[in-house]
mmCIF file of C-alpha atoms and ligand atoms in Angstrom:
data_model
loop_
_atom_site.group_PDB
_atom_site.id
_atom_site.type_symbol
_atom_site.label_atom_id
_atom_site.label_comp_id
_atom_site.label_asym_id
_atom_site.label_seq_id
_atom_site.Cartn_x
_atom_site.Cartn_y
_atom_site.Cartn_z
ATOM 1 C CA MET A 124 106.159 -11.711 -113.840
ATOM 2 C CA LYS A 125 104.066 -9.248 -115.408
ATOM 3 C CA ARG A 126 107.377 -7.860 -116.949
ATOM 4 C CA ILE A 127 108.237 -11.169 -118.117
ATOM 5 C CA ILE A 128 104.881 -11.325 -120.002
ATOM 6 C CA LEU A 129 104.985 -8.269 -121.496
ATOM 7 C CA ILE A 130 108.501 -8.890 -122.968
ATOM 8 C CA PHE A 131 107.098 -12.386 -124.171
ATOM 9 C CA ILE A 132 104.206 -10.747 -125.952
ATOM 10 C CA LEU A 133 106.287 -8.040 -127.572
ATOM 11 C CA SER A 134 108.782 -10.646 -128.726
ATOM 12 C CA ILE A 135 106.196 -12.768 -130.265
ATOM 13 C CA SER A 136 104.672 -9.660 -131.869
ATOM 14 C CA PHE A 137 108.097 -8.516 -133.229
ATOM 15 C CA LEU A 138 108.836 -12.075 -134.572
ATOM 16 C CA GLY A 139 105.315 -12.230 -136.302
ATOM 17 C CA PHE A 140 106.029 -8.701 -137.815
ATOM 18 C CA SER A 141 109.302 -9.417 -138.901
ATOM 19 C CA GLN A 142 108.132 -12.483 -140.552
ATOM 20 C CA GLY A 143 105.282 -11.032 -142.139
ATOM 21 C CA ASN A 144 107.630 -8.629 -143.912
ATOM 22 C CA THR A 145 110.348 -10.797 -145.055
ATOM 23 C CA HIS A 146 108.699 -11.101 -148.524
ATOM 24 C CA THR A 147 109.317 -7.354 -149.007
ATOM 25 C CA GLN A 148 112.296 -6.606 -146.815
ATOM 26 C CA SER A 149 114.493 -9.245 -148.231
ATOM 27 C CA GLY A 150 113.948 -8.302 -151.836
ATOM 28 C CA GLY A 151 114.891 -10.568 -154.602
ATOM 29 C CA LYS A 152 113.257 -10.460 -157.931
ATOM 30 C CA PHE A 153 109.725 -11.800 -158.729
ATOM 31 C CA GLU A 154 110.658 -15.272 -159.695
ATOM 32 C CA GLY A 155 109.464 -17.183 -162.542
ATOM 33 C CA LEU A 156 108.152 -14.245 -164.664
ATOM 34 C CA ALA A 157 110.576 -15.304 -167.550
ATOM 35 C CA MET A 158 110.912 -19.156 -167.635
ATOM 36 C CA THR A 159 111.616 -19.042 -171.361
ATOM 37 C CA PRO A 160 113.279 -15.813 -173.134
ATOM 38 C CA PRO A 161 110.664 -12.900 -173.130
ATOM 39 C CA MET A 162 109.328 -12.206 -176.575
ATOM 40 C CA GLY A 163 107.670 -8.656 -177.733
ATOM 41 C CA TRP A 164 108.351 -5.339 -179.316
ATOM 42 C CA ASN A 165 110.437 -2.375 -178.452
ATOM 43 C CA SER A 166 109.914 1.051 -179.780
ATOM 44 C CA TRP A 167 113.732 2.271 -179.619
ATOM 45 C CA ASN A 168 115.429 0.690 -182.832
ATOM 46 C CA THR A 169 113.106 2.159 -185.301
ATOM 47 C CA PHE A 170 111.369 5.343 -183.606
ATOM 48 C CA ALA A 171 113.699 6.508 -180.898
ATOM 49 C CA THR A 172 111.785 9.039 -178.843
ATOM 50 C CA ASN A 173 109.312 9.403 -181.770
ATOM 51 C CA ILE A 174 106.615 7.386 -179.893
ATOM 52 C CA ASP A 175 102.973 8.131 -179.123
ATOM 53 C CA GLU A 176 99.564 6.413 -178.236
ATOM 54 C CA LYS A 177 98.665 5.879 -182.146
ATOM 55 C CA LEU A 178 101.848 3.963 -182.579
ATOM 56 C CA VAL A 179 101.388 1.879 -179.574
ATOM 57 C CA LYS A 180 97.808 0.975 -180.315
ATOM 58 C CA GLU A 181 98.438 0.131 -184.002
ATOM 59 C CA THR A 182 101.474 -1.983 -182.868
ATOM 60 C CA ALA A 183 99.385 -3.916 -180.472
ATOM 61 C CA ASP A 184 96.467 -4.362 -183.332
ATOM 62 C CA ILE A 185 99.217 -5.921 -185.675
ATOM 63 C CA MET A 186 100.731 -7.811 -183.238
ATOM 64 C CA VAL A 187 97.762 -9.659 -182.663
ATOM 65 C CA SER A 188 96.250 -9.615 -186.249
ATOM 66 C CA SER A 189 99.518 -10.600 -188.073
ATOM 67 C CA GLY A 190 100.024 -13.699 -185.950
ATOM 68 C CA MET A 191 103.039 -12.599 -184.093
ATOM 69 C CA ALA A 192 101.102 -12.780 -180.810
ATOM 70 C CA ALA A 193 100.077 -16.246 -181.609
ATOM 71 C CA ALA A 194 103.874 -17.009 -182.351
ATOM 72 C CA GLY A 195 104.473 -15.886 -178.868
ATOM 73 C CA TYR A 196 105.238 -12.202 -178.829
ATOM 74 C CA ASN A 197 103.586 -10.712 -176.039
ATOM 75 C CA TYR A 198 105.234 -7.637 -174.567
ATOM 76 C CA ILE A 199 104.939 -4.150 -175.937
ATOM 77 C CA VAL A 200 107.670 -2.082 -174.430
ATOM 78 C CA LEU A 201 107.842 1.795 -174.790
ATOM 79 C CA ASP A 202 111.751 2.724 -174.772
ATOM 80 C CA ASP A 203 113.037 6.289 -173.839
ATOM 81 C CA GLY A 204 111.015 9.285 -174.552
ATOM 82 C CA TRP A 205 107.517 8.518 -173.147
ATOM 83 C CA MET A 206 107.690 11.276 -170.255
ATOM 84 C CA THR A 207 107.842 15.064 -169.981
ATOM 85 C CA LYS A 208 111.341 16.598 -168.955
ATOM 86 C CA GLU A 209 110.291 17.243 -165.576
ATOM 87 C CA ARG A 210 108.539 15.379 -162.813
ATOM 88 C CA ASP A 211 105.436 16.966 -161.319
ATOM 89 C CA ALA A 212 105.090 18.829 -157.893
ATOM 90 C CA ASN A 213 104.825 15.548 -156.095
ATOM 91 C CA GLY A 214 107.876 14.249 -157.830
ATOM 92 C CA ASP A 215 106.053 11.574 -160.014
ATOM 93 C CA LEU A 216 106.947 10.885 -163.629
ATOM 94 C CA VAL A 217 104.668 12.494 -166.122
ATOM 95 C CA PRO A 218 103.804 10.719 -169.483
ATOM 96 C CA ASP A 219 104.197 13.271 -172.159
ATOM 97 C CA PRO A 220 100.444 14.700 -172.549
ATOM 98 C CA VAL A 221 101.146 15.402 -176.085
ATOM 99 C CA LYS A 222 102.311 11.863 -177.129
ATOM 100 C CA PHE A 223 99.830 10.443 -175.038
ATOM 101 C CA PRO A 224 96.691 12.460 -174.786
ATOM 102 C CA ASN A 225 94.620 10.208 -172.846
ATOM 103 C CA GLY A 226 97.197 9.215 -170.395
ATOM 104 C CA MET A 227 99.380 6.107 -170.225
ATOM 105 C CA LYS A 228 96.633 4.200 -168.396
ATOM 106 C CA ALA A 229 94.418 4.140 -171.343
ATOM 107 C CA VAL A 230 97.216 3.146 -173.440
ATOM 108 C CA ILE A 231 98.114 0.277 -170.854
ATOM 109 C CA ASP A 232 94.456 -0.900 -170.821
ATOM 110 C CA TYR A 233 94.224 -0.832 -174.376
ATOM 111 C CA VAL A 234 97.246 -3.356 -174.835
ATOM 112 C CA HIS A 235 95.992 -5.561 -171.959
ATOM 113 C CA GLY A 236 92.611 -5.508 -173.623
ATOM 114 C CA LYS A 237 94.404 -7.273 -176.601
ATOM 115 C CA GLY A 238 95.513 -9.977 -174.318
ATOM 116 C CA LEU A 239 99.225 -8.392 -174.493
ATOM 117 C CA LYS A 240 101.508 -7.000 -171.849
ATOM 118 C CA PHE A 241 103.105 -3.707 -171.332
ATOM 119 C CA GLY A 242 106.451 -2.331 -170.568
ATOM 120 C CA LEU A 243 108.278 0.997 -169.927
ATOM 121 C CA TYR A 244 111.780 2.297 -169.823
ATOM 122 C CA ASN A 245 113.851 4.237 -167.197
ATOM 123 C CA CYS A 246 117.240 4.600 -166.223
ATOM 124 C CA ALA A 247 119.146 4.025 -162.849
ATOM 125 C CA GLY A 248 120.989 7.517 -163.342
ATOM 126 C CA THR A 249 119.640 10.910 -162.766
ATOM 127 C CA GLN A 250 118.576 11.094 -166.280
ATOM 128 C CA THR A 251 117.768 8.782 -169.163
ATOM 129 C CA CYS A 252 120.104 8.379 -172.139
ATOM 130 C CA ALA A 253 117.829 10.784 -174.182
ATOM 131 C CA GLY A 254 117.691 13.246 -170.906
ATOM 132 C CA TYR A 255 114.408 12.589 -169.313
ATOM 133 C CA PRO A 256 113.923 12.031 -165.442
ATOM 134 C CA GLY A 257 115.852 9.049 -164.446
ATOM 135 C CA THR A 258 115.094 7.090 -161.252
ATOM 136 C CA ARG A 259 117.991 7.987 -158.963
ATOM 137 C CA GLY A 260 116.688 8.775 -155.679
ATOM 138 C CA TYR A 261 113.094 7.833 -156.612
ATOM 139 C CA GLU A 262 113.287 4.087 -156.893
ATOM 140 C CA TYR A 263 110.484 3.381 -154.539
ATOM 141 C CA GLN A 264 108.296 6.204 -155.647
ATOM 142 C CA ASP A 265 108.745 5.065 -159.381
ATOM 143 C CA ALA A 266 108.216 1.545 -158.513
ATOM 144 C CA ARG A 267 104.900 2.527 -156.720
ATOM 145 C CA PHE A 268 103.930 4.479 -159.976
ATOM 146 C CA TYR A 269 104.634 1.643 -162.209
ATOM 147 C CA ALA A 270 102.612 -0.885 -160.120
ATOM 148 C CA LYS A 271 99.622 1.589 -160.192
ATOM 149 C CA LEU A 272 99.890 1.962 -163.844
ATOM 150 C CA GLY A 273 99.966 -1.672 -164.151
ATOM 151 C CA ILE A 274 102.845 -2.406 -166.265
ATOM 152 C CA ASP A 275 104.518 -5.874 -166.414
ATOM 153 C CA PHE A 276 108.034 -5.079 -167.650
ATOM 154 C CA LEU A 277 110.616 -2.619 -166.874
ATOM 155 C CA LYS A 278 113.915 -1.900 -168.847
ATOM 156 C CA TYR A 279 116.208 -0.160 -166.409
ATOM 157 C CA ASP A 280 118.975 1.586 -168.254
ATOM 158 C CA TRP A 281 122.591 2.840 -167.120
ATOM 159 C CA CYS A 282 123.132 6.513 -168.357
ATOM 160 C CA ASN A 283 124.249 9.384 -166.210
ATOM 161 C CA THR A 284 125.235 7.076 -163.189
ATOM 162 C CA LYS A 285 128.370 8.681 -162.127
ATOM 163 C CA GLY A 286 129.192 7.812 -158.449
ATOM 164 C CA ILE A 287 126.866 4.839 -158.215
ATOM 165 C CA THR A 288 127.640 1.129 -158.491
ATOM 166 C CA ALA A 289 125.432 -1.158 -160.851
ATOM 167 C CA PRO A 290 125.106 -4.119 -158.582
ATOM 168 C CA GLU A 291 123.670 -1.881 -155.838
ATOM 169 C CA ALA A 292 121.670 0.376 -158.003
ATOM 170 C CA TYR A 293 119.851 -2.427 -159.949
ATOM 171 C CA THR A 294 119.374 -4.199 -156.580
ATOM 172 C CA THR A 295 117.773 -1.147 -155.315
ATOM 173 C CA MET A 296 115.341 -1.251 -158.109
ATOM 174 C CA SER A 297 114.661 -4.647 -157.842
ATOM 175 C CA ASN A 298 113.798 -4.270 -154.037
ATOM 176 C CA ALA A 299 111.344 -1.451 -154.957
ATOM 177 C CA LEU A 300 109.372 -3.312 -157.426
ATOM 178 C CA LYS A 301 109.234 -6.143 -155.126
ATOM 179 C CA THR A 302 107.933 -3.983 -152.351
ATOM 180 C CA ALA A 303 105.521 -2.113 -154.939
ATOM 181 C CA GLY A 304 103.851 -5.572 -155.206
ATOM 182 C CA ARG A 305 103.113 -5.958 -158.787
ATOM 183 C CA PRO A 306 104.957 -8.892 -160.621
ATOM 184 C CA ILE A 307 106.933 -6.767 -163.228
ATOM 185 C CA VAL A 308 109.782 -8.529 -165.252
ATOM 186 C CA PHE A 309 112.941 -6.434 -164.395
ATOM 187 C CA SER A 310 115.182 -6.107 -167.553
ATOM 188 C CA LEU A 311 118.717 -4.756 -166.586
ATOM 189 C CA CYS A 312 120.400 -2.678 -169.355
ATOM 190 C CA GLU A 313 123.983 -1.805 -168.300
ATOM 191 C CA TRP A 314 125.494 -2.914 -171.755
ATOM 192 C CA GLY A 315 127.501 -5.664 -169.747
ATOM 193 C CA ASP A 316 129.940 -3.092 -168.585
ATOM 194 C CA ASN A 317 129.691 -4.379 -164.954
ATOM 195 C CA GLN A 318 129.190 -8.072 -165.867
ATOM 196 C CA PRO A 319 125.562 -8.411 -164.944
ATOM 197 C CA TRP A 320 125.542 -11.998 -165.405
ATOM 198 C CA GLU A 321 127.699 -12.480 -162.313
ATOM 199 C CA TRP A 322 125.226 -10.738 -159.838
ATOM 200 C CA GLY A 323 122.146 -10.422 -161.835
ATOM 201 C CA LYS A 324 120.093 -13.456 -161.259
ATOM 202 C CA PRO A 325 118.726 -12.652 -157.791
ATOM 203 C CA ILE A 326 117.564 -9.213 -158.936
ATOM 204 C CA GLY A 327 116.578 -9.603 -162.564
ATOM 205 C CA ASN A 328 114.922 -11.742 -165.314
ATOM 206 C CA LEU A 329 117.147 -10.605 -168.301
ATOM 207 C CA TRP A 330 120.239 -8.506 -168.642
ATOM 208 C CA ARG A 331 121.907 -6.706 -171.662
ATOM 209 C CA ILE A 332 125.371 -8.115 -172.267
ATOM 210 C CA SER A 333 126.718 -5.412 -174.845
ATOM 211 C CA GLY A 334 126.302 -2.266 -176.155
ATOM 212 C CA ASP A 335 123.435 -1.331 -178.621
ATOM 213 C CA ILE A 336 123.012 -3.397 -181.480
ATOM 214 C CA TYR A 337 123.278 -2.076 -185.227
ATOM 215 C CA PRO A 338 121.401 -2.975 -188.178
ATOM 216 C CA CYS A 339 124.453 -4.965 -189.926
ATOM 217 C CA PHE A 340 125.828 -8.321 -190.232
ATOM 218 C CA ASP A 341 129.503 -8.022 -188.528
ATOM 219 C CA CYS A 342 130.337 -4.204 -188.420
ATOM 220 C CA GLU A 343 131.048 -1.714 -185.586
ATOM 221 C CA PHE A 344 129.282 1.674 -185.946
ATOM 222 C CA LYS A 345 131.588 4.255 -184.139
ATOM 223 C CA HIS A 346 129.544 7.116 -182.728
ATOM 224 C CA PRO A 347 131.215 10.707 -182.696
ATOM 225 C CA GLU A 348 130.678 10.702 -178.873
ATOM 226 C CA ASN A 349 133.284 7.762 -178.583
ATOM 227 C CA TRP A 350 130.974 4.916 -178.044
ATOM 228 C CA SER A 351 130.050 1.975 -180.642
ATOM 229 C CA SER A 352 127.192 -0.086 -181.705
ATOM 230 C CA TRP A 353 127.490 -3.477 -183.087
ATOM 231 C CA GLY A 354 126.372 -5.862 -185.929
ATOM 232 C CA PHE A 355 124.564 -8.682 -184.564
ATOM 233 C CA MET A 356 127.548 -11.042 -185.291
ATOM 234 C CA LYS A 357 129.736 -8.767 -183.209
ATOM 235 C CA ILE A 358 127.273 -9.226 -179.960
ATOM 236 C CA VAL A 359 127.228 -13.026 -180.475
ATOM 237 C CA GLU A 360 130.854 -13.327 -180.961
ATOM 238 C CA MET A 361 131.564 -11.019 -177.975
ATOM 239 C CA ARG A 362 129.543 -12.950 -175.662
ATOM 240 C CA LYS A 363 129.551 -16.395 -176.735
ATOM 241 C CA ASP A 364 131.760 -17.453 -173.567
ATOM 242 C CA ILE A 365 129.142 -16.387 -170.859
ATOM 243 C CA ARG A 366 126.566 -18.967 -171.754
ATOM 244 C CA LYS A 367 126.703 -20.887 -168.426
ATOM 245 C CA TYR A 368 125.318 -17.679 -166.795
ATOM 246 C CA SER A 369 122.321 -17.676 -168.856
ATOM 247 C CA GLY A 370 118.894 -19.881 -168.278
ATOM 248 C CA PRO A 371 115.365 -19.797 -167.319
ATOM 249 C CA ASP A 372 114.424 -16.654 -165.665
ATOM 250 C CA HIS A 373 117.876 -14.953 -166.057
ATOM 251 C CA TRP A 374 118.827 -14.566 -169.509
ATOM 252 C CA ASN A 375 121.404 -13.094 -171.334
ATOM 253 C CA ASP A 376 119.843 -10.348 -173.571
ATOM 254 C CA PHE A 377 121.373 -9.973 -176.983
ATOM 255 C CA ASP A 378 119.431 -6.780 -177.502
ATOM 256 C CA MET A 379 116.313 -5.824 -179.473
ATOM 257 C CA MET A 380 116.469 -7.435 -183.170
ATOM 258 C CA GLU A 381 117.021 -5.510 -186.110
ATOM 259 C CA VAL A 382 115.261 -7.966 -188.239
ATOM 260 C CA GLY A 383 113.060 -6.191 -190.740
ATOM 261 C CA ASN A 384 115.381 -2.828 -190.594
ATOM 262 C CA GLU A 385 118.234 -2.391 -192.562
ATOM 263 C CA MET A 386 119.742 -5.706 -193.789
ATOM 264 C CA ASN A 387 118.407 -7.786 -196.386
ATOM 265 C CA ASP A 388 116.298 -10.991 -195.825
ATOM 266 C CA THR A 389 119.148 -13.345 -195.828
ATOM 267 C CA GLU A 390 121.171 -11.524 -193.187
ATOM 268 C CA ASP A 391 117.760 -11.035 -191.137
ATOM 269 C CA LYS A 392 117.361 -14.812 -191.385
ATOM 270 C CA SER A 393 120.749 -15.440 -189.859
ATOM 271 C CA HIS A 394 120.125 -12.589 -187.338
ATOM 272 C CA PHE A 395 116.808 -14.465 -186.184
ATOM 273 C CA SER A 396 118.522 -18.024 -186.021
ATOM 274 C CA MET A 397 121.361 -16.822 -184.039
ATOM 275 C CA TRP A 398 119.036 -15.080 -181.456
ATOM 276 C CA CYS A 399 117.213 -18.371 -181.321
ATOM 277 C CA MET A 400 120.516 -20.212 -181.172
ATOM 278 C CA MET A 401 121.653 -17.978 -178.062
ATOM 279 C CA ALA A 402 118.196 -18.493 -176.164
ATOM 280 C CA SER A 403 118.365 -14.636 -176.339
ATOM 281 C CA PRO A 404 115.090 -12.704 -175.655
ATOM 282 C CA LEU A 405 113.144 -12.008 -178.991
ATOM 283 C CA VAL A 406 112.208 -8.382 -179.027
ATOM 284 C CA ALA A 407 111.303 -7.329 -182.394
ATOM 285 C CA GLY A 408 112.349 -3.553 -183.139
ATOM 286 C CA ASN A 409 110.834 -2.955 -186.500
ATOM 287 C CA ASP A 410 107.656 -0.784 -187.584
ATOM 288 C CA PHE A 411 105.110 -3.404 -187.686
ATOM 289 C CA ARG A 412 102.848 -1.050 -189.936
ATOM 290 C CA LYS A 413 105.444 -1.443 -192.649
ATOM 291 C CA MET A 414 106.452 -5.148 -192.269
ATOM 292 C CA SER A 415 107.047 -7.179 -195.356
ATOM 293 C CA LYS A 416 105.539 -10.620 -195.666
ATOM 294 C CA GLU A 417 109.246 -11.819 -195.805
ATOM 295 C CA THR A 418 110.009 -10.260 -192.268
ATOM 296 C CA LEU A 419 106.784 -11.525 -190.634
ATOM 297 C CA ALA A 420 107.682 -15.003 -191.953
ATOM 298 C CA ILE A 421 111.328 -14.611 -190.479
ATOM 299 C CA LEU A 422 109.744 -13.448 -187.165
ATOM 300 C CA THR A 423 107.145 -16.155 -186.864
ATOM 301 C CA ASN A 424 109.143 -19.137 -187.714
ATOM 302 C CA LYS A 425 107.611 -21.461 -185.353
ATOM 303 C CA GLU A 426 110.552 -24.156 -185.559
ATOM 304 C CA LEU A 427 113.048 -21.372 -184.913
ATOM 305 C CA ILE A 428 111.065 -19.929 -182.181
ATOM 306 C CA ALA A 429 110.745 -23.327 -180.570
ATOM 307 C CA VAL A 430 114.650 -23.580 -180.415
ATOM 308 C CA ASP A 431 114.949 -20.110 -178.684
ATOM 309 C CA GLN A 432 111.946 -21.018 -176.383
ATOM 310 C CA ASP A 433 113.152 -24.872 -175.745
ATOM 311 C CA LYS A 434 112.343 -25.501 -171.716
ATOM 312 C CA LEU A 435 116.105 -26.386 -171.259
ATOM 313 C CA GLY A 436 116.882 -22.833 -171.908
ATOM 314 C CA ILE A 437 120.671 -23.244 -172.848
ATOM 315 C CA GLN A 438 122.514 -20.534 -174.769
ATOM 316 C CA GLY A 439 124.258 -22.362 -177.622
ATOM 317 C CA PHE A 440 127.798 -22.397 -178.631
ATOM 318 C CA LYS A 441 130.186 -22.072 -181.275
ATOM 319 C CA TYR A 442 131.278 -25.809 -182.294
ATOM 320 C CA SER A 443 133.517 -25.035 -185.027
ATOM 321 C CA ALA A 444 134.748 -22.380 -187.559
ATOM 322 C CA GLU A 445 136.934 -22.915 -190.817
ATOM 323 C CA ASP A 446 137.245 -20.829 -193.430
ATOM 324 C CA GLY A 447 134.404 -18.251 -192.874
ATOM 325 C CA LEU A 448 132.099 -21.247 -192.255
ATOM 326 C CA GLU A 449 130.612 -21.634 -188.747
ATOM 327 C CA VAL A 450 128.874 -24.358 -186.977
ATOM 328 C CA TRP A 451 126.595 -23.269 -183.826
ATOM 329 C CA VAL A 452 124.981 -25.908 -181.575
ATOM 330 C CA LYS A 453 122.386 -25.730 -179.153
ATOM 331 C CA PRO A 454 121.186 -28.937 -176.849
ATOM 332 C CA LEU A 455 117.385 -29.044 -176.686
ATOM 333 C CA SER A 456 115.145 -30.937 -174.463
ATOM 334 C CA ASP A 457 114.317 -34.666 -175.409
ATOM 335 C CA GLY A 458 117.730 -35.245 -176.639
ATOM 336 C CA ASN A 459 117.284 -32.832 -179.549
ATOM 337 C CA TRP A 460 120.042 -30.474 -180.769
ATOM 338 C CA ALA A 461 119.769 -27.307 -182.957
ATOM 339 C CA VAL A 462 122.633 -26.911 -185.381
ATOM 340 C CA THR A 463 123.179 -23.721 -187.253
ATOM 341 C CA PHE A 464 125.457 -23.464 -190.377
ATOM 342 C CA LEU A 465 126.622 -19.780 -190.918
ATOM 343 C CA ASN A 466 128.519 -18.576 -193.687
ATOM 344 C CA ARG A 467 130.250 -15.820 -191.908
ATOM 345 C CA SER A 468 132.363 -14.798 -195.107
ATOM 346 C CA GLU A 469 131.695 -12.699 -198.043
ATOM 347 C CA VAL A 470 131.591 -15.442 -200.467
ATOM 348 C CA ALA A 471 129.405 -18.507 -201.142
ATOM 349 C CA LYS A 472 130.698 -21.636 -199.513
ATOM 350 C CA LYS A 473 129.956 -25.491 -199.924
ATOM 351 C CA ILE A 474 129.028 -27.163 -196.902
ATOM 352 C CA SER A 475 129.955 -31.264 -196.443
ATOM 353 C CA PHE A 476 129.596 -31.846 -192.887
ATOM 354 C CA ASP A 477 130.436 -35.750 -192.013
ATOM 355 C CA TRP A 478 128.524 -36.047 -188.659
ATOM 356 C CA LYS A 479 130.465 -39.365 -187.825
ATOM 357 C CA LYS A 480 133.605 -37.340 -187.509
ATOM 358 C CA HIS A 481 132.174 -35.218 -184.838
ATOM 359 C CA ILE A 482 131.299 -35.723 -181.528
ATOM 360 C CA ILE A 483 129.624 -32.523 -180.041
ATOM 361 C CA LYS A 484 130.351 -32.114 -176.283
ATOM 362 C CA ASP A 485 128.689 -29.313 -174.085
ATOM 363 C CA ALA A 486 131.185 -29.221 -171.267
ATOM 364 C CA ASP A 487 129.101 -26.520 -169.605
ATOM 365 C CA PHE A 488 125.654 -28.084 -169.248
ATOM 366 C CA GLY A 489 126.981 -32.068 -169.572
ATOM 367 C CA TYR A 490 125.271 -32.912 -173.042
ATOM 368 C CA GLU A 491 126.756 -35.064 -175.727
ATOM 369 C CA ALA A 492 125.813 -36.004 -179.174
ATOM 370 C CA ASP A 493 127.898 -38.789 -180.678
ATOM 371 C CA PHE A 494 126.662 -39.677 -184.270
ATOM 372 C CA ASN A 495 128.311 -42.918 -184.156
ATOM 373 C CA LYS A 496 126.158 -44.318 -181.387
ATOM 374 C CA THR A 497 123.180 -42.364 -182.136
ATOM 375 C CA VAL A 498 121.167 -41.711 -185.344
ATOM 376 C CA PHE A 499 119.414 -38.439 -185.579
ATOM 377 C CA LYS A 500 116.637 -37.279 -187.938
ATOM 378 C CA LEU A 501 117.471 -33.929 -189.566
ATOM 379 C CA LYS A 502 114.799 -31.158 -190.159
ATOM 380 C CA ASP A 503 115.584 -27.999 -191.753
ATOM 381 C CA LEU A 504 113.950 -25.453 -189.855
ATOM 382 C CA TRP A 505 113.842 -22.631 -192.776
ATOM 383 C CA LYS A 506 112.590 -24.884 -195.285
ATOM 384 C CA ASN A 507 110.366 -26.571 -192.758
ATOM 385 C CA LYS A 508 111.245 -30.036 -194.237
ATOM 386 C CA GLU A 509 112.567 -33.443 -193.035
ATOM 387 C CA ILE A 510 115.965 -33.811 -194.872
ATOM 388 C CA GLY A 511 117.299 -37.242 -193.849
ATOM 389 C CA ASN A 512 119.528 -38.178 -191.166
ATOM 390 C CA THR A 513 123.093 -38.047 -189.721
ATOM 391 C CA LYS A 514 124.285 -41.441 -191.515
ATOM 392 C CA LYS A 515 124.908 -39.533 -194.549
ATOM 393 C CA ASN A 516 127.222 -36.087 -194.767
ATOM 394 C CA PHE A 517 124.911 -32.939 -194.998
ATOM 395 C CA VAL A 518 125.885 -31.289 -198.031
ATOM 396 C CA SER A 519 124.539 -27.671 -199.004
ATOM 397 C CA ASP A 520 125.618 -24.647 -200.647
ATOM 398 C CA LEU A 521 125.286 -21.220 -198.447
ATOM 399 C CA VAL A 522 125.632 -17.840 -200.168
ATOM 400 C CA ALA A 523 127.446 -15.125 -198.179
ATOM 401 C CA HIS A 524 125.957 -14.468 -194.674
ATOM 402 C CA ASP A 525 123.193 -17.127 -195.089
ATOM 403 C CA VAL A 526 122.369 -19.732 -192.708
ATOM 404 C CA ILE A 527 121.081 -23.302 -192.412
ATOM 405 C CA THR A 528 119.306 -24.295 -189.124
ATOM 406 C CA LEU A 529 118.748 -27.863 -188.568
ATOM 407 C CA ARG A 530 116.924 -29.687 -185.814
ATOM 408 C CA LEU A 531 118.301 -33.077 -184.960
ATOM 409 C CA ILE A 532 115.813 -35.556 -183.669
ATOM 410 C CA PRO A 533 117.241 -38.866 -182.173
HETATM 411 C C1 LIG B 1537 120.563 3.031 -174.422
HETATM 412 C C2 LIG B 1537 119.960 1.487 -174.419
HETATM 413 C C3 LIG B 1537 119.021 1.599 -175.555
HETATM 414 C C4 LIG B 1537 118.015 2.471 -175.541
HETATM 415 C C5 LIG B 1537 118.523 3.870 -175.504
HETATM 416 C C6 LIG B 1537 117.502 4.832 -175.085
HETATM 417 O O1 LIG B 1537 121.617 3.542 -175.517
HETATM 418 O O2 LIG B 1537 121.122 0.674 -174.484
HETATM 419 O O3 LIG B 1537 118.590 0.308 -175.848
HETATM 420 O O4 LIG B 1537 117.197 2.079 -174.520
HETATM 421 O O5 LIG B 1537 119.498 4.005 -174.211
HETATM 422 O O6 LIG B 1537 117.968 6.254 -174.785
#
C-alpha cells in the first residue's frame, strides 16, 4: 500500500512538474509580438560595422524628434559589428568596449528611456558574416545574455553554417529565447535559401526572403565573391508568389530599406510604396543625421504606412503588367484596397485605367473588387488628396520609375 501511495505521489508530482515546464520545453516563438510588420531602423545598410554608442543615441534622438517614432518606427537594431572578436573567459559575448565604452546596457537603457525598443544581431553559424563570434553551440547562453541585457529584437543571420540545417538551427535559437524568458522578436535572416516561409511561422516573427538589398531600382549587383545584392524591384519580383505565407506575426521580410541612400526621391517613393504594398517590415537603413526633408516625408507618409500596417496583414500582388506599366493591388480592412501604378520602364508612360473593365480577385485570400457592382472613392496617398471615384477612368502621366498609390474606399 505504501508503495502504491508513493508511486501515486511521484506520478502526481511528475505530472505537475512536466505541466509546469511545457511552456519552456515545447518552445515556439513568443506569440503576438509583431501583429503588424515591425518598423524601425537598422545600422547595416549605411554603416556596416562602423557603429558606436554615439550613433545609436543620435539615431534614437532623431527617431523621436523627427516624428519617425510618432509615425510608428520604434526598433533600433544594431547589426553586425557590435562585439569584440572573442568571447570572454565565461564564453559570453563582449560588446566592443571601444565602440560602446559605457557597455551595451547603458545604450539599451538610453533607447528604452526614449520610449523605443532595441535589437541586436548575431548568426546561427560559428562566426557572423563580418567575422565576429557566432552563436553556434552557445544558443542558450547567448539567449540568456540578450534577455539579461534587455533587448527586444534579435536578427539571426546565416553565415558560416556549414554542417547545420536552417529549420533546426533557427528552432534551437527560438527555443533558447523562449527559455530565457524575455519576449524578443525573432527575425530570421537566411536569405530565403531554405524557404523559411514554409517552416518559420512557429519559430519566428519575420524572415528575410532574399539576399541583401542594393540601393537601385531593378539592378543586380554582382559581388566578386560570387553572390549578388538586389535592387528593390528584383526582390519584389523574386518573391511575389509567396504571399500566402505572410501575415500577422509571421512576415515575409523584404529587407531593410534603402530610402534616403543612393536612389533619387522618385525611386525612393516607389521603393517605399512597394514595401507597403508587400506588407514588409519597414526598417529604415539611412543616416538619420543627414536625412533630407524629402526622405523624412517619404518614410513618414502616414497614409502609406497605414497600407503597410493594415490589420488584415495581406501581402499585395501584381494584378497586371503591360509595356512596363504595372498595377499592384492589396486588400485592406473594411473593404478598402490599395492600388499602385508603377512605371517599371525607362520612359514616361500614360495611364488610362478603366475600372469597370477590371474585376480584381485575390484567389489566395478570397477578396474581390468588382467595379461594376461597387463604386469606390479614390484617394491619392502621395498627394494626400481625394481624386474622384471608380466610375471614371483613372488617367495620369507617370515618369520613369515613378509610382502612384491609391486607396480605394467603398
Ligand atoms: C548578411 C545580412 C545583412 C547583414 C550582414 C551583416 O549579409 O543579410 O543584412 O546583416 O550579413 O554582416
